[in-house]
Amino acid sequence: MAMVGDNKTAAAFLHTVLQSGDKVLAKASRGGQLWQIAQSLTGQPVTDLSGRH
């Protein structure tokens, strides 16, 4: 477990610890914008609430 200050830091941390085949479950309200972490981990452009990069 790790505590981080924002989604960008969380994604960077996960990139360092995840291995091929690992699974991640992210649960939060829409305001948490956790889709940004999923986008980063899957190589997609990271968007904000409006869908902008």
Tab-separated table of N, CA and C in Angstrom, residues 7 25-37:
chain	number	residue	atom	x	y	z
A	7	ASN	N	-3.113	11.720	-8.887
A	7	ASN	CA	-3.215	10.599	-9.833
A	7	ASN	C	-1.943	10.418	-10.652
A	25	LEU	N	-7.377	-2.906	-9.149
A	25	LEU	CA	-8.765	-2.509	-8.938
A	25	LEU	C	-8.747	-1.095	-8.368
A	26	ALA	N	-9.366	-0.172	-9.084
A	26	ALA	CA	-9.438	1.217	-8.629
A	26	ALA	C	-10.900	1.575	-8.431
A	27	LYS	N	-11.230	2.068	-7.264
A	27	LYS	CA	-12.615	2.414	-6.953
A	27	LYS	C	-12.647	3.790	-6.324
A	28	ALA	N	-13.435	4.673	-6.890
A	28	ALA	CA	-13.591	6.018	-6.333
A	28	ALA	C	-14.775	6.697	-6.994
A	29	SER	N	-15.128	7.849	-6.475
A	29	SER	CA	-16.162	8.647	-7.118
A	29	SER	C	-15.584	9.261	-8.391
A	30	ARG	N	-16.463	9.742	-9.247
A	30	ARG	CA	-16.020	10.361	-10.500
A	30	ARG	C	-15.077	11.534	-10.228
A	31	GLY	N	-15.289	12.204	-9.126
A	31	GLY	CA	-14.440	13.342	-8.765
A	31	GLY	C	-12.990	12.956	-8.548
A	32	GLY	N	-12.734	11.684	-8.221
A	32	GLY	CA	-11.373	11.217	-8.024
A	32	GLY	C	-10.610	11.038	-9.318
A	33	GLN	N	-11.323	11.005	-10.437
A	33	GLN	CA	-10.752	10.888	-11.772
A	33	GLN	C	-9.746	9.733	-11.895
A	34	LEU	N	-10.062	8.603	-11.263
A	34	LEU	CA	-9.141	7.477	-11.299
A	34	LEU	C	-8.981	6.877	-12.689
A	35	TRP	N	-9.874	7.231	-13.618
A	35	TRP	CA	-9.686	6.761	-14.989
A	35	TRP	C	-8.345	7.256	-15.531
A	36	GLN	N	-7.831	8.367	-14.994
A	36	GLN	CA	-6.543	8.883	-15.447
A	36	GLN	C	-5.426	7.873	-15.173
A	37	ILE	N	-5.496	7.187	-14.044
A	37	ILE	CA	-4.492	6.171	-13.722
A	37	ILE	C	-4.614	5.013	-14.704
